[in-house]
CSV table of C-alpha atoms in Angstrom, one decimal:
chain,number,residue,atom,x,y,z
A,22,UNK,CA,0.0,0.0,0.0
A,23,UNK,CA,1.6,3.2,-1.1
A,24,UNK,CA,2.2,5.8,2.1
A,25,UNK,CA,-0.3,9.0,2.6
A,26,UNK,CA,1.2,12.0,4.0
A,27,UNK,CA,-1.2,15.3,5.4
A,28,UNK,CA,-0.2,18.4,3.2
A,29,UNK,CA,-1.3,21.6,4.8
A,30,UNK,CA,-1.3,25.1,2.8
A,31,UNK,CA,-1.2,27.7,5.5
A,32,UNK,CA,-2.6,31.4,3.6
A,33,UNK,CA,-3.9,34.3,5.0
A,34,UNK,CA,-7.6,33.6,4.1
A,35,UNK,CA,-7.7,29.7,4.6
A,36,UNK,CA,-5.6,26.9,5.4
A,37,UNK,CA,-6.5,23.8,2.8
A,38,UNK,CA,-5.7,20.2,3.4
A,39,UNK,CA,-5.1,17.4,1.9
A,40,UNK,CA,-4.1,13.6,2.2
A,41,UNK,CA,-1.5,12.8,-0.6
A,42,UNK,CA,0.2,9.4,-1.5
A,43,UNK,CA,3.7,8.9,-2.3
A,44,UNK,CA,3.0,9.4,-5.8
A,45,UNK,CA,1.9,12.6,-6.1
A,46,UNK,CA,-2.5,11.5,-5.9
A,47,UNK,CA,-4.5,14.0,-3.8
A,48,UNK,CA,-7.0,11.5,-2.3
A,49,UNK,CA,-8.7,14.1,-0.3
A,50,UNK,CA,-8.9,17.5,0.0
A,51,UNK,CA,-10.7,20.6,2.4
A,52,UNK,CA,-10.3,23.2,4.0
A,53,UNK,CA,-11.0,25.9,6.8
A,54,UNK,CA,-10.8,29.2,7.8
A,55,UNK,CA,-7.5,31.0,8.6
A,56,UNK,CA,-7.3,31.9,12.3
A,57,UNK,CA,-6.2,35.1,13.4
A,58,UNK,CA,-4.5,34.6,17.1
A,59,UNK,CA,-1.8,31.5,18.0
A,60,UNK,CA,-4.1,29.1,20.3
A,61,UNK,CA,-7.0,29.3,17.8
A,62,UNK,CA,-4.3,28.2,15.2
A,63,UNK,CA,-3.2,25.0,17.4
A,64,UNK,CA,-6.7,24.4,18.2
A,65,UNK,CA,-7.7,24.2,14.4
A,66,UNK,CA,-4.5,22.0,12.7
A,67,UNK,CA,-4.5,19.8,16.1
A,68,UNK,CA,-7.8,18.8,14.9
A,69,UNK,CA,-6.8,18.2,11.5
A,70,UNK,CA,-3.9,16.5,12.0
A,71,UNK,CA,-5.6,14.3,14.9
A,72,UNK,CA,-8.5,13.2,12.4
A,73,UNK,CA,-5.2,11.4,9.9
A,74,UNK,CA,-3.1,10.7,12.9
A,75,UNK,CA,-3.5,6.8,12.5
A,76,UNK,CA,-3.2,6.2,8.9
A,77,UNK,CA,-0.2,9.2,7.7
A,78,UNK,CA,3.3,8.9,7.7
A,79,UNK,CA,4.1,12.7,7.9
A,80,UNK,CA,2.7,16.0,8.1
A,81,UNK,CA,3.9,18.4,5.4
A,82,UNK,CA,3.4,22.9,5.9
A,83,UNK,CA,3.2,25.1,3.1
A,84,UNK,CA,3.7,28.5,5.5
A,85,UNK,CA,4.8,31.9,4.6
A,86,UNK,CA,7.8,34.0,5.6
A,87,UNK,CA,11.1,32.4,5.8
A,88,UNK,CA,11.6,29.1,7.2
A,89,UNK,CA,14.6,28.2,9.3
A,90,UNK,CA,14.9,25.0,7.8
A,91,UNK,CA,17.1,22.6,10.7
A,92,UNK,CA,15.0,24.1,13.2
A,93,UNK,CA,11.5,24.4,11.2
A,94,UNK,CA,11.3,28.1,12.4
A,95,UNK,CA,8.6,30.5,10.7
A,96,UNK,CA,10.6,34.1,10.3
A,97,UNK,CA,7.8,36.8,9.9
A,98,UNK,CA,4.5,34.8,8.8
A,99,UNK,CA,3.5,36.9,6.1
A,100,UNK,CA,-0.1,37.7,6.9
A,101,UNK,CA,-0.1,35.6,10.2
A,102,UNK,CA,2.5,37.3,12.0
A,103,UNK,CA,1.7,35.4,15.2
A,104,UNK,CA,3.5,32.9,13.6
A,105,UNK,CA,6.7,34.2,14.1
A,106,UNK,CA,9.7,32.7,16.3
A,107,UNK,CA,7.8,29.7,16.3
A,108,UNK,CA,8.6,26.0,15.8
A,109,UNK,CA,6.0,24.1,14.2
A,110,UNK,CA,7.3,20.9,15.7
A,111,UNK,CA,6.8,22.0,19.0
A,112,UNK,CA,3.5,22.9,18.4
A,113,UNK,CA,1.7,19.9,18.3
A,114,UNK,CA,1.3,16.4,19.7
A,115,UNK,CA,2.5,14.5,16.5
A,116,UNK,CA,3.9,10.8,16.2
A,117,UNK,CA,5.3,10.9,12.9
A,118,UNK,CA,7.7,13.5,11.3
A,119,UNK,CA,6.8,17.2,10.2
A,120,UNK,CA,8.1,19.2,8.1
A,121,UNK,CA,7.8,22.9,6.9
A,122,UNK,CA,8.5,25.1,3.5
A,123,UNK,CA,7.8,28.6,2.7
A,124,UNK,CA,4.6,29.0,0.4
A,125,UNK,CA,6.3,30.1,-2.8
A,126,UNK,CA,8.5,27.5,-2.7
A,127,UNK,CA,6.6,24.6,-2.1
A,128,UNK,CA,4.8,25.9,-5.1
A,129,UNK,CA,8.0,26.0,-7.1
A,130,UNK,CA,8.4,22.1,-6.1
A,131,UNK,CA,5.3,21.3,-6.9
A,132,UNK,CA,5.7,21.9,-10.6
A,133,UNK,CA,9.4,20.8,-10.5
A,134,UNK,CA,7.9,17.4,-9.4
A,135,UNK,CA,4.9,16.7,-11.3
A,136,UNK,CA,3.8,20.2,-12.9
A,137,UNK,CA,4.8,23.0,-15.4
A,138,UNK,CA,8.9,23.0,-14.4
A,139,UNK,CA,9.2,19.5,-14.8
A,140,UNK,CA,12.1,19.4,-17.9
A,141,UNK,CA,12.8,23.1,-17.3
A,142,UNK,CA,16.0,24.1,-16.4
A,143,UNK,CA,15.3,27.2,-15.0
A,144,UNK,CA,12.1,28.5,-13.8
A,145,UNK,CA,10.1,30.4,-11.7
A,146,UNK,CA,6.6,29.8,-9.7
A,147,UNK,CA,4.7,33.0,-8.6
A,148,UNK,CA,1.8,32.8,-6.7
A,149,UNK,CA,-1.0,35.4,-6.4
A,150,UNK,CA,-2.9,35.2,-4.0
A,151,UNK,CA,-3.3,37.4,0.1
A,152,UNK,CA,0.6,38.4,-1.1
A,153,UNK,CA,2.7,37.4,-4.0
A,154,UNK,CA,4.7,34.2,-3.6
A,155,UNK,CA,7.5,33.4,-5.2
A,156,UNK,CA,10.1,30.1,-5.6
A,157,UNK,CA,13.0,29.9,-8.4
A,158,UNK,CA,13.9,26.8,-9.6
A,159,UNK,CA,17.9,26.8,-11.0
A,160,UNK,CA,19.6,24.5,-12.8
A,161,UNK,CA,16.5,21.7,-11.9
A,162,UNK,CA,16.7,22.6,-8.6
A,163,UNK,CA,15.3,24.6,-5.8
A,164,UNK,CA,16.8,27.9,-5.4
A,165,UNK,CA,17.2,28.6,-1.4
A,166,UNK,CA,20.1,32.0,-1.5
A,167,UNK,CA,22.3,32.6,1.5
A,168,UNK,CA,19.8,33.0,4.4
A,169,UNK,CA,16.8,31.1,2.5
A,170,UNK,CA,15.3,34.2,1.4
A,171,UNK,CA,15.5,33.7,-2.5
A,172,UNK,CA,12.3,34.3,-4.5
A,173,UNK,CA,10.4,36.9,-1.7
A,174,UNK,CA,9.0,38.7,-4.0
A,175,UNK,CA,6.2,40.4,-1.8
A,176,UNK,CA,9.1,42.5,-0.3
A,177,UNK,CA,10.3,43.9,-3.6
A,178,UNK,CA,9.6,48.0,-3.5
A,179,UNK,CA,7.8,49.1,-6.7
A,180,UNK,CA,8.2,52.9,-5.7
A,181,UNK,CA,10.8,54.7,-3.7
A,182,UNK,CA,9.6,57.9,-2.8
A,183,UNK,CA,7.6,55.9,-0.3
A,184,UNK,CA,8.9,53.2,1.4
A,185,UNK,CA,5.3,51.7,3.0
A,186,UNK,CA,3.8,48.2,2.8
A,187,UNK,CA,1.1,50.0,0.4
A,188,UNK,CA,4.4,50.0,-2.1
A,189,UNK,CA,5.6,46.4,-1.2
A,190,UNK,CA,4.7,43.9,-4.4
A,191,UNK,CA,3.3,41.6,-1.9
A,192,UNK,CA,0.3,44.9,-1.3
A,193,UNK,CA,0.2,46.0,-5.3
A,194,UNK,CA,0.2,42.1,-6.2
A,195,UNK,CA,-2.5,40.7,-4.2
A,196,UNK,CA,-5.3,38.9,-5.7
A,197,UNK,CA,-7.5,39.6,-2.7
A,198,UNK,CA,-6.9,42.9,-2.9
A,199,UNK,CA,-7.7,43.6,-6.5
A,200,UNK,CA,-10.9,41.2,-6.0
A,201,UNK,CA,-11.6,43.6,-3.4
A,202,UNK,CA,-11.2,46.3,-4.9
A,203,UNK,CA,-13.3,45.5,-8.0
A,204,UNK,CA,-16.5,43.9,-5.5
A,205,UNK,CA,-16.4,47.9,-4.0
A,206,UNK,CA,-17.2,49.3,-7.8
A,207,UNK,CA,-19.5,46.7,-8.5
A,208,UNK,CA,-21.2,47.4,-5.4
A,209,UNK,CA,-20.9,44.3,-4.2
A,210,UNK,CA,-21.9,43.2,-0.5
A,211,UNK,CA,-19.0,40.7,0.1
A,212,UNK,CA,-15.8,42.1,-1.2
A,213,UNK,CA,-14.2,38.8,-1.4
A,214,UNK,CA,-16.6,37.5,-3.7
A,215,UNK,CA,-14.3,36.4,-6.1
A,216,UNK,CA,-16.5,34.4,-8.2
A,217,UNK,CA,-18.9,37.6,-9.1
A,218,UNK,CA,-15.7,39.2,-10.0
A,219,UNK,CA,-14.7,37.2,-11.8
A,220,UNK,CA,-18.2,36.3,-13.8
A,221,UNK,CA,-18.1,40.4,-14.9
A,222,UNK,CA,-14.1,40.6,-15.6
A,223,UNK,CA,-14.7,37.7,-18.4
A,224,UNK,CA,-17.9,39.6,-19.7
A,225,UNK,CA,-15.4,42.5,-20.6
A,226,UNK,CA,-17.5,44.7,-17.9
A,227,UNK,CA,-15.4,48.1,-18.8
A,228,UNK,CA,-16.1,50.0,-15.7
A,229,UNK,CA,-13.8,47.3,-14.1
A,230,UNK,CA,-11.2,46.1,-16.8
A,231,UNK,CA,-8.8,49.2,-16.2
A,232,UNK,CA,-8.5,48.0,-12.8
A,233,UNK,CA,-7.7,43.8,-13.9
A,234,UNK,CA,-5.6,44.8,-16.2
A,235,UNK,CA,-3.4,47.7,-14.3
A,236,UNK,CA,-3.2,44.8,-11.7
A,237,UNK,CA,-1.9,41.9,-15.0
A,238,UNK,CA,0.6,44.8,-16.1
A,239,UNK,CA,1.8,45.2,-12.9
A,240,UNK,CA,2.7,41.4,-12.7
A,241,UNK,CA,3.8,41.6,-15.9
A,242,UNK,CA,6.3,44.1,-14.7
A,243,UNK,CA,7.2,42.0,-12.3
A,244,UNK,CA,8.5,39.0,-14.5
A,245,UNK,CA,10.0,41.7,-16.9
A,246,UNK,CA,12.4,43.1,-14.0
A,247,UNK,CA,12.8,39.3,-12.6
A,248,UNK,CA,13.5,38.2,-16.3
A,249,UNK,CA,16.6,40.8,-16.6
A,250,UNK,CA,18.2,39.6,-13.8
A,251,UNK,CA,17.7,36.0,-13.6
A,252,UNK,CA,17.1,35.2,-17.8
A,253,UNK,CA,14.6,31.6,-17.3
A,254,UNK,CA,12.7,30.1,-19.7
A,255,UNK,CA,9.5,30.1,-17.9
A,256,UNK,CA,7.3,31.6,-15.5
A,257,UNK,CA,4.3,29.7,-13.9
A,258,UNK,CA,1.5,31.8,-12.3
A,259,UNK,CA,-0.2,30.0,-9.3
A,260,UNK,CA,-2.4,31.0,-6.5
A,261,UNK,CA,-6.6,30.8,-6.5
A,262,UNK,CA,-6.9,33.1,-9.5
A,263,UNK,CA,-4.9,30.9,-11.8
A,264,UNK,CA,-7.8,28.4,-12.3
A,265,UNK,CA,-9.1,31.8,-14.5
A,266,UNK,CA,-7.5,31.4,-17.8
A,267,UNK,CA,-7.9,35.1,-18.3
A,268,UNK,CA,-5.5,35.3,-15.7
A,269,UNK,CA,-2.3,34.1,-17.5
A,270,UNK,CA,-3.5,35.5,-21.1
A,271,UNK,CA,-3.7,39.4,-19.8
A,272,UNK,CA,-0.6,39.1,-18.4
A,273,UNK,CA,1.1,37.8,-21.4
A,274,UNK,CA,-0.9,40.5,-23.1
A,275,UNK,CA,0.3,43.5,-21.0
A,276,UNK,CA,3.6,41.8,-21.0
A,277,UNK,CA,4.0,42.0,-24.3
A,278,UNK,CA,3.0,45.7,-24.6
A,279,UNK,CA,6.0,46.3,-22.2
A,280,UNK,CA,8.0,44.5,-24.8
A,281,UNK,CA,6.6,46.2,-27.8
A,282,UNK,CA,6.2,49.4,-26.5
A,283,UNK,CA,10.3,49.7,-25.8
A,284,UNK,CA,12.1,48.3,-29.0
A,285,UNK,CA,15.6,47.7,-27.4
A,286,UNK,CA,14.2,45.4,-25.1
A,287,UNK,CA,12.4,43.0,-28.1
A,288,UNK,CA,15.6,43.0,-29.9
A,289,UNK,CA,17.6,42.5,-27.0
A,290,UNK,CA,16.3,40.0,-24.2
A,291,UNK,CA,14.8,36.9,-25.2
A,292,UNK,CA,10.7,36.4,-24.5
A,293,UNK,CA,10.2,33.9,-21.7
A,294,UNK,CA,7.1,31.2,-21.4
A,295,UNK,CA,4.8,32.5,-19.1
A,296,UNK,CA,2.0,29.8,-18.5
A,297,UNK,CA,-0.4,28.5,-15.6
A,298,UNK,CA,0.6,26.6,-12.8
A,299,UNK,CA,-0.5,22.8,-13.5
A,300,UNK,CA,-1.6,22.1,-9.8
A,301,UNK,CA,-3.2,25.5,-9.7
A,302,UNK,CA,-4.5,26.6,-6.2
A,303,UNK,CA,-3.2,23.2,-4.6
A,304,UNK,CA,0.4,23.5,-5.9
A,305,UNK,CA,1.7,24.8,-1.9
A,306,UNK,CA,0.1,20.6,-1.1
A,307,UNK,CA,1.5,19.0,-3.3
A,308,UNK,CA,5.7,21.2,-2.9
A,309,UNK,CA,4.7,20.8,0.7
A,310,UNK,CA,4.6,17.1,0.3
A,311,UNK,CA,7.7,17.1,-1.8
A,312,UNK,CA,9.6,19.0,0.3
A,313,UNK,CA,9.0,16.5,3.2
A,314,UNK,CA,9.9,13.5,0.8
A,315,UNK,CA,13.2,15.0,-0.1
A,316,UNK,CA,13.8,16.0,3.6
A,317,UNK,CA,13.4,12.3,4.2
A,318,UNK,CA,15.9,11.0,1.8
A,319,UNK,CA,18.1,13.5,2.7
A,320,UNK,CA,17.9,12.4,6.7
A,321,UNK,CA,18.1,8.5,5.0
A,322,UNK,CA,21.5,9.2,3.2
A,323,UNK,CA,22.9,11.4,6.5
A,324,UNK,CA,21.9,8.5,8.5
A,325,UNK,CA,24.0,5.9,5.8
A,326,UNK,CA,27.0,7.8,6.0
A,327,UNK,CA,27.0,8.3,10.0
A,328,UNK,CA,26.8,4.3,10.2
C-alpha cells in the first residue's frame, strides 16, 4: 500500500488540506478558515492532524515567511505574523515526522515534481494570492540563497519615494486585494466574492477592466524586472486566481505591450514562457509534500553515512 502523508497550505484567508500518496495523488482535500490569534491556530490543525493521525506517515506545511529550515522556524509569517519565532514541531502532539517550507516554494516544487517545471531548467513559480509568492527553480533545482530568502517577492519596493507596505509587491500584487477592490465598484456586499468578479471581468464589464488589467501589467512588470536579472525560460502563475485562464493570457498580453512598447528590449532579451501553474490553487500541497519527501531522503543518506 503506497504511504499517505497530510499536506497543509497555510494562507492568510484559509488553510487547505489534503491527504496525498507517495506518488503525487490528492485523495482528499478541504479546507477551513485561517485563524487570526496562535491558540485558535493549534486548536484548528490539532484537529486536522488528529482526524489522519492513525493512517499518515508525515505531516507536510506550506507557510509563509522564511523558514529556518534545521530548526522548522517560521521568520515573519506573512499575513499571520503570530506565527513568528515559532517551531511548528513543537506545536503539536505529533507521532510521525513534520516538516515545513515557505509557500512560494513549495509551489516551485510542486511543478518541478509533477507540474509546469518539470524538464525546465530554469524557472520560476509566482503565486498570487493574500501576497505574491514566489520560488525559483535553477539549474533543476530549488533555489534557497544565503539566508533562505531567494524568491520573496512580496518585499520587492515598486516605488521609492515611499517606502510603506502599500508600495511592497506583496500589497500592489495581491489577488484579494484587487478582488476587493473591484467587489467595491461593482457594489458588491461581500468584497471577497471572487467568483462575481470574476463572472463580470470575463464579460469584458469596462467599468472594471482598467482596474484587472493595471493589476496583470503590474505582474507583468514583475517577470520583466525578474527576467533581466535572472534570464529563465518560464514563469508559472499560481495562487486561486490561476484556475481563470484570463489570468495568465492578460498578463502575457500586458507583458507583451512592455516589450513592444520599448524596441531595445524586443531586440535584445529573449521572451520567456509565461503559463499556468499545472496544480493550480493546490500547488503549496503538493511542494509541501515534496519538500517533506526530499527532507526524508536527505535524513536516510545522512543516516548511511554516519553508520
Amino acid at each position: 500500500m503506497t504511504s499517505k502523508y497530510l499536506a497543509l497550505d497555510v494562507g492568510g484567508t484559509n488553510i487547505k488540506y489534503g491527504l496525498i500518496d507517495r506518488t503525487g495523488k490528492l485523495l482528499e482535500k478541504n479546507s477551513i478558515k485561517s485563524p487570526h490569534n496562535l491558540n485558535d491556530f493549534i486548536i484548528k490543525i490539532q484537529r486536522v492532524i488528529d482526524h489522519y493521525s492513525k493512517i499518515i506517515r508525515g505531516v507536510a506545511f506550506s507557510i509563509p515567511g522564511r523558514i529556518e529550515h534545521e530548526k522548522n522556524v517560521i521568520h515573519g509569517g506573512g499575513s499571520l505574523p503570530f506565527l513568528n519565532g515559532l517551531s511548528l514541531s513543537n506545536l503539536f502532539r505529533c507521532s510521525v515526522p513534520i516538516s515545513i517550507e515557505n509557500d512560494g516554494k513549495a509551489a516551485a516544487l510542486a511543478e518541478l515534481w509533477l507540474g509546469n517545471l518539470k524538464d525546465i531548467s530554469n524557472g520560476a513559480a509566482i503565486v498570487l494570492g493574500t501576497g505574491v509568492g514566489g520560488g525559483l527553480i535553477l539549474n533543476h533545482q530549488l533555489f534557497y540563497g544565503t539566508h533562505s530568502q531567494a524568491g520573496e517577492i512580496s518585499f520587492l519596493l515598486n516605488k521609492n519615494e515611499d517606502i510603506s507596505y502599500e508600495n511592497l509587491e506583496g500589497s500592489s500584487g495581491s489577488a484579494v486585494k484587487m478582488i476587493n477592490k473591484i467587489a467595491r465598484k461593482l457594489g458588491l456586499d461581500d468584497l471577497d466574492d471572487g467568483k462575481a468578479v470574476f463572472s463580470e471581468i470575463n464579460k469584458n464589464n469596462r467599468d472594471i477592466m482598467p482596474i484587472f488589467e493595471d493589476y496583470c501589467r503590474n505582474i507583468a512588470v514583475l517577470i520583466h524586472n525578474i527576467q533581466g536579472i535572472l534570464d529563465l525560460d518560464c514563469y508559472v502563475i499560481g495562487g486561486g486566481i490561476s484556475s481563470q485562464v484570463i489570468v495568465t493570457e492578460t498578463i502575457n498580453k500586458e507583458f507583451d505591450k512592455i516589450r513592444n512598447g520599448l524596441p531595445i528590449i524586443k531586440t535584445t532579451l529573449l521572451r520567456p514562457k509565461i503559463s499556468d501553474s499545472k496544480f493550480k490553487n493546490d500547488a503549496n500541497l503538493y511542494g509541501a509534500l515534496y519538500h517533506w519527501l526530499l527532507e526524508a531522503d536527505e535524513n536516510m543518506q545522512n543516516k548511511r553515512s554516519i553508520v
